[in-house]
Short mmCIF file of C-alpha atoms in Angstrom, two decimals:
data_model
loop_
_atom_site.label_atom_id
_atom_site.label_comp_id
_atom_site.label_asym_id
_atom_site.label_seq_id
_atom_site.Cartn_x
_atom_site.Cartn_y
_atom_site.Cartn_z
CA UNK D 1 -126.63 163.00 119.44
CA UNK D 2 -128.98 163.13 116.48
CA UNK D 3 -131.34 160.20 115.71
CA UNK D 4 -129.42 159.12 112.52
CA UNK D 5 -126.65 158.83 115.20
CA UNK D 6 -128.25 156.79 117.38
CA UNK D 7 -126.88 153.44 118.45
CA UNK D 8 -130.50 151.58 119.09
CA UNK D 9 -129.02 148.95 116.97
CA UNK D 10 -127.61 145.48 118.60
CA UNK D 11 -124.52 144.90 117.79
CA UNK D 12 -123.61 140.80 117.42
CA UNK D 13 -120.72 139.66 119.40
CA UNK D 14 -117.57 139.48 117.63
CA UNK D 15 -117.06 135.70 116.30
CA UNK D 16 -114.27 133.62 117.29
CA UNK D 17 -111.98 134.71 113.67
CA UNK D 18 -109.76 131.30 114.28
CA UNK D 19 -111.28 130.19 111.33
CA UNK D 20 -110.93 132.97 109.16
CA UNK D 21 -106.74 132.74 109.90
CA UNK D 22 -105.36 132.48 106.02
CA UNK D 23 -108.51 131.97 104.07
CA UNK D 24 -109.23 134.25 101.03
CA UNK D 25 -111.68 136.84 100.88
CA UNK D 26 -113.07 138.95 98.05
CA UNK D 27 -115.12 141.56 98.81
CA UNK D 28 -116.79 143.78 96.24
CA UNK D 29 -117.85 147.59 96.66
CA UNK D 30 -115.17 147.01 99.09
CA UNK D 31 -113.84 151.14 99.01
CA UNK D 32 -116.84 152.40 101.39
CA UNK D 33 -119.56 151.35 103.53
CA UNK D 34 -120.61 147.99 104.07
CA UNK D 35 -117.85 146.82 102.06
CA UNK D 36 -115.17 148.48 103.39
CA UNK D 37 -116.42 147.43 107.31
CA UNK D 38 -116.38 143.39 105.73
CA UNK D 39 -113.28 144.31 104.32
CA UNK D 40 -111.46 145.24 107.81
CA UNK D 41 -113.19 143.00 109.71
CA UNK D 42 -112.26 139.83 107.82
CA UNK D 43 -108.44 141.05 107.76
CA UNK D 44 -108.49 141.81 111.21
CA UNK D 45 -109.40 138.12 112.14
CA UNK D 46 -106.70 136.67 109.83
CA UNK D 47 -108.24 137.02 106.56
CA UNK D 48 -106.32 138.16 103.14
CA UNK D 49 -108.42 140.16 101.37
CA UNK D 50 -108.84 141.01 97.85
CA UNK D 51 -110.77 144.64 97.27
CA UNK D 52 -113.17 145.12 94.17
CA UNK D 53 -114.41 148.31 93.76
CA UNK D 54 -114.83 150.90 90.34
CA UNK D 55 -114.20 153.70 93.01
CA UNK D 56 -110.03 152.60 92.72
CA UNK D 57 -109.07 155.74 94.98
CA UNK D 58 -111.32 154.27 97.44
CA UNK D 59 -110.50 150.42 96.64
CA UNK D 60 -106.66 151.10 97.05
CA UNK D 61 -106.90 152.97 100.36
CA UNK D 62 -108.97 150.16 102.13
CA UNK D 63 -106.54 147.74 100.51
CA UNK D 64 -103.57 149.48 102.09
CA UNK D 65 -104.84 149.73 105.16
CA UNK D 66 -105.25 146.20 105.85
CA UNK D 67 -102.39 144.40 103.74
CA UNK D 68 -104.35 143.77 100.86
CA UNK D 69 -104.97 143.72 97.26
CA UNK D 70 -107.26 146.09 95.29
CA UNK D 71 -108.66 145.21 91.93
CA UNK D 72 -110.74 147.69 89.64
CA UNK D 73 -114.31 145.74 89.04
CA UNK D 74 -117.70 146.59 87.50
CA UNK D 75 -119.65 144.24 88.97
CA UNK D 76 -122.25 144.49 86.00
CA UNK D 77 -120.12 143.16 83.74
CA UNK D 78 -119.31 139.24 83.67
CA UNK D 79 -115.55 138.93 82.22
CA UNK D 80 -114.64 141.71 84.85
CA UNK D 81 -116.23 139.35 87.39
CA UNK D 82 -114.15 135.97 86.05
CA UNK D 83 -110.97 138.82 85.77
CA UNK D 84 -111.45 139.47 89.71
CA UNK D 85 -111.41 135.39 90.63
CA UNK D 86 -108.50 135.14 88.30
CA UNK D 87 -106.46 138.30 90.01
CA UNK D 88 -107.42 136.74 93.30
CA UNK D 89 -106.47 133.43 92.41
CA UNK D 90 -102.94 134.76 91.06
CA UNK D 91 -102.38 136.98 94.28
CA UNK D 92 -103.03 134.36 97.15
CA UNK D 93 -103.43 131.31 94.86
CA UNK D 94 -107.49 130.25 95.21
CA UNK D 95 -111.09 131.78 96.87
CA UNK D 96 -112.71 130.49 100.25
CA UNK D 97 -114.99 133.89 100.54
CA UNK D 98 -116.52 135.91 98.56
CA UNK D 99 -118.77 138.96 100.22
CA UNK D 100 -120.85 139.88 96.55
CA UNK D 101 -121.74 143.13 98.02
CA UNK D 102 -122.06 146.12 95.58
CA UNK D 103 -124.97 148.18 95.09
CA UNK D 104 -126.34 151.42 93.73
CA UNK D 105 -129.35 153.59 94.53
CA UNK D 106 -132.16 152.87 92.08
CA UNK D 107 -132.68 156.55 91.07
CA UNK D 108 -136.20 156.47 89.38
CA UNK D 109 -139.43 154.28 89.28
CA UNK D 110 -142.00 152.78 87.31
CA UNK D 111 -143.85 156.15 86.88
CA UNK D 112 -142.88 159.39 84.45
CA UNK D 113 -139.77 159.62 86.14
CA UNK D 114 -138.66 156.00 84.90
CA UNK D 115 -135.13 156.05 83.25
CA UNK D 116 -134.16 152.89 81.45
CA UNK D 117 -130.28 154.22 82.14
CA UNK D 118 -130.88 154.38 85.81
CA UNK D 119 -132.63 151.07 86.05
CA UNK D 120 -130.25 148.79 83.81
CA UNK D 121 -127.22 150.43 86.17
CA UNK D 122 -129.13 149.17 89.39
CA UNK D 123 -130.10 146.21 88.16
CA UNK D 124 -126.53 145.42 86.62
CA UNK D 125 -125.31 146.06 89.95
CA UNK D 126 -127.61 145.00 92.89
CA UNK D 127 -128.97 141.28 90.91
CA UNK D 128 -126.12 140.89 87.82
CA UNK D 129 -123.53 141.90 90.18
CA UNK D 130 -124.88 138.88 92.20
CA UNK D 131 -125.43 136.66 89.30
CA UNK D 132 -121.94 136.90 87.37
CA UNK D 133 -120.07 137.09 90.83
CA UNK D 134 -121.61 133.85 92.03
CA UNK D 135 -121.04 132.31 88.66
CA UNK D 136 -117.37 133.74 88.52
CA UNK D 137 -116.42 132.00 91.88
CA UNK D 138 -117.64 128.67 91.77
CA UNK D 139 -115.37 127.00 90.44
CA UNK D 140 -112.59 128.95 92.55
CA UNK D 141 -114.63 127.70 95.42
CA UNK D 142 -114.80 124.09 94.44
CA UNK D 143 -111.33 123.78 93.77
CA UNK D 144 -110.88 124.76 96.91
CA UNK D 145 -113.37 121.70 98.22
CA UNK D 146 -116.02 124.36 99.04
CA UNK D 147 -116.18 127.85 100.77
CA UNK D 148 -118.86 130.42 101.29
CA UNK D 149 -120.73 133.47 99.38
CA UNK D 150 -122.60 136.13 100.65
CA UNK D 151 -124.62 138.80 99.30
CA UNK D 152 -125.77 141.55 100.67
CA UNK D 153 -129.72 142.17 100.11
CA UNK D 154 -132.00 144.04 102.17
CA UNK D 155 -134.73 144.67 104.36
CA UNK D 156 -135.91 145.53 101.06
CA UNK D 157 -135.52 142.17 99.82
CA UNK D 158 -137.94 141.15 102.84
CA UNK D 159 -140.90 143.64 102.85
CA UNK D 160 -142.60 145.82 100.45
CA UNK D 161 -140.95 149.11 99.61
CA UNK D 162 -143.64 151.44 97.65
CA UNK D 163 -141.51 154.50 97.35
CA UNK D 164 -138.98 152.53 95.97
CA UNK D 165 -140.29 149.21 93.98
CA UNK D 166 -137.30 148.55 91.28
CA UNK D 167 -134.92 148.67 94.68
CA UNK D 168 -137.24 145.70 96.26
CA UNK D 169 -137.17 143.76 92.93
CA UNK D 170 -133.44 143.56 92.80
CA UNK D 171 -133.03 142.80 96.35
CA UNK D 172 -135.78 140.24 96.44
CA UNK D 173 -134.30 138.58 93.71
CA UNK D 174 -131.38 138.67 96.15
CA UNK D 175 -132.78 136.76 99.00
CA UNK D 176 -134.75 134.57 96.28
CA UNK D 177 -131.20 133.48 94.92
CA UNK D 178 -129.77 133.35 98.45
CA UNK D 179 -132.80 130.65 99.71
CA UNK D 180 -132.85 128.41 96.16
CA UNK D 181 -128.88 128.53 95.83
CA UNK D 182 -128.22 127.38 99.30
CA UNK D 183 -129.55 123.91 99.50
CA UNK D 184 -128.76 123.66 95.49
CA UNK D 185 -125.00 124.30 96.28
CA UNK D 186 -124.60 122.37 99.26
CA UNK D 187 -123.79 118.76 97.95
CA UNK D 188 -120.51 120.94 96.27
CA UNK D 189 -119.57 122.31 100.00
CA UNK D 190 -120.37 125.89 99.02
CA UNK D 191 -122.32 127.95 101.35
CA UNK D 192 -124.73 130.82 99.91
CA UNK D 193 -126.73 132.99 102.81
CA UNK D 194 -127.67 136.81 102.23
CA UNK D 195 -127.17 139.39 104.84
CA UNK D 196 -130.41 141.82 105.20
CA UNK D 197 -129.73 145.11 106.89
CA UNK D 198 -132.19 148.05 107.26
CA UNK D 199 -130.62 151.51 106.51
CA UNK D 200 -127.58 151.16 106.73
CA UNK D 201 -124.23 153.64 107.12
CA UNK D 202 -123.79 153.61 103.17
CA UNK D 203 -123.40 155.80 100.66
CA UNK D 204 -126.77 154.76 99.40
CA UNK D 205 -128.37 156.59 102.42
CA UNK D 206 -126.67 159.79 101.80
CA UNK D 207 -129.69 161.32 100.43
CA UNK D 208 -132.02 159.98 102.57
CA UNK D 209 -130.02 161.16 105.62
CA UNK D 210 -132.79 164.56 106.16
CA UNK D 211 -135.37 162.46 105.81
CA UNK D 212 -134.06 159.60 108.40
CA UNK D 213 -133.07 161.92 111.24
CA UNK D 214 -136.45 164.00 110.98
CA UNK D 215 -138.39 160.96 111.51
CA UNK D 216 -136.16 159.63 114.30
CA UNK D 217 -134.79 156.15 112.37
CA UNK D 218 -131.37 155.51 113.41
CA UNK D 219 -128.73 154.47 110.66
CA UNK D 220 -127.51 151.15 111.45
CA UNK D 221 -123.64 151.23 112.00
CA UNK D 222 -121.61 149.48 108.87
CA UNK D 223 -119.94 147.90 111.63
CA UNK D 224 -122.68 145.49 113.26
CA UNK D 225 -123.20 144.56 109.48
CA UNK D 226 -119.94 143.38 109.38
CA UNK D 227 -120.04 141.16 112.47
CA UNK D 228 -123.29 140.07 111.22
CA UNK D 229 -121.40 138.84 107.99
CA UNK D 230 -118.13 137.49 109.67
CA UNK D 231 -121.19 134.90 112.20
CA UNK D 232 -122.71 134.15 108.81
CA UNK D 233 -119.40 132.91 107.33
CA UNK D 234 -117.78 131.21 110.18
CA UNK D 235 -121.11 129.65 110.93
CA UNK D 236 -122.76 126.39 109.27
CA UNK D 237 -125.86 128.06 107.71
CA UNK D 238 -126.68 128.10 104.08
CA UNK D 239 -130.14 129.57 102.36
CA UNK D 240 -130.53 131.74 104.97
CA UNK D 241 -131.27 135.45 105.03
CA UNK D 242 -130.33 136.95 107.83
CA UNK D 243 -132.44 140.70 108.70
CA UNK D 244 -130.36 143.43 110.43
CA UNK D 245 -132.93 145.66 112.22
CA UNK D 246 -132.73 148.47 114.87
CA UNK D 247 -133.46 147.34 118.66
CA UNK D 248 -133.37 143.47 117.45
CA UNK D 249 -129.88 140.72 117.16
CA UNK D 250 -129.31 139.76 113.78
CA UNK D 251 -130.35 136.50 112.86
CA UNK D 252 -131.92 134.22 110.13
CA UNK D 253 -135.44 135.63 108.82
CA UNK D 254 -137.99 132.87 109.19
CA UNK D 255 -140.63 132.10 106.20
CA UNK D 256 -143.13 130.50 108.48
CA UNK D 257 -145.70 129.07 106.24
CA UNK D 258 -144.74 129.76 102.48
CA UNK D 259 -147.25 128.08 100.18
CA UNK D 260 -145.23 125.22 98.44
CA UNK D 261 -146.08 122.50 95.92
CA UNK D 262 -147.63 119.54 97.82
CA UNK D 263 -147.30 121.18 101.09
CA UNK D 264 -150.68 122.93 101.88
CA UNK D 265 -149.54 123.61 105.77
CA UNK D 266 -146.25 126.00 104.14
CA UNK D 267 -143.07 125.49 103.53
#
């Protein structure tokens, strides 16, 4: 066994999925990785589950698989955001879930090597992606009388990254959204938390794979992000960000002592 293979990484128990039994999920970069783990996961515990993915090949097989519906989406875009709620709407008639999960590798940085291409595509996908899906479902959500989003950040979103700086923007704009939208959309019964995993089995990794096993890191399985996300949903959290990290349980991140307005001890 290799260290990328390694399974240092504690896996969450499996929640109790009564709760999931008919509700609607969407799920986007649903066709691999993370997504695709949500995707099965929230099925198997009763869930119908609506796919979003560009990769359609991808989208369709996962969607298959597990009974449900695929729908071509660039998350960048906003109408192909409000054309996903609608599909999802029409298919299984409203939202309770949305998993706002797609992301892309940044591919350059701030340097010589910066490519305006490379960053509007990661940006459009790792913080729009967030923004127009979150805006899209709302008011699915609220006609439902409330339901749940998460996105998926990073450990990224929660520490400095210097190799990779534009990928820590995005996803700490992420976890920024995650810990202001939570207590702003909780009077409306919707629930926004962000799920934080370290390096994760994802197609983002795949060049980073060398690099990973020589220095003995272990690739965290897509599956224990998956459980992570199916606690975070059938829990009663909201604002949280919840870090995925080798040799630790998944849980909430605390920001002990955050300077705040008026509040010289932290927030």
């Amino acid at each position: 066994m290799t260290a990328v293979e390694s399974h240092a990484v504690a896996r969450p128990g499996r929640t109790d999925g009564a709760a999931l039994q008919g509700k609607v999920a969407v799920v986007t970069g649903g066709a691999s990785g993370l997504g695709r783990a949500t995707a099965l996961a929230l099925a198997e515990a009763g869930a119908r589950v609506v796919v979003a993915d560009l990769d359609a090949e991808g989208g369709r097989e996962v969607a298959e698989a597990i009974g449900g519906r695929f729908h071509a989406c660039d998350v960048s875009d906003p109408d192909a955001n409000r054309a996903l709620v609608a599909f999802a709407q029409e298919q299984y008639g409203g939202i309770d879930i949305a998993l706002l999960n797609a992301g892309v590798a940044t591919g350059c940085g701030l340097g010589d090597d910066f490519d305006l291409a490379r960053y509007r595509r990661a940006m459009g996908a790792n913080l729009d992606g967030v923004v127009f899906g979150t805006h899209a479902v709302l008011p699915a959500l609220r006609a439902r009388g409330g339901g749940t989003i998460v996105a998926t950040a990073s450990l990224a979103g929660l520490a400095a990254v210097p190799l990779d700086p534009l990928y820590a923007a995005n996803k700490h704009a992420v976890v920024g959204l995650a810990r202001s939208l939570g207590p702003a959309l909780a009077p409306q019964n919707v629930r926004f938390n962000a799920v934080c995993p370290g390096f994760a089995e994802s197609r983002i990794i795949d060049p980073l794979r060398d690099m990973l096993s020589e220095q003995g890191l272990p690739v965290i399985p897509a599956q224990v992000v998956a459980d992570t996300v199916l606690r975070i949903v059938t829990g009663d959290g909201t604002g949280e960000c919840w870090f995925i990290q080798p040799g630790r349980d998944p849980e909430p991140f605390r920001f002990r002592k955050v300077p705040g307005p008026g509040k010289p001890d932290g927030i």
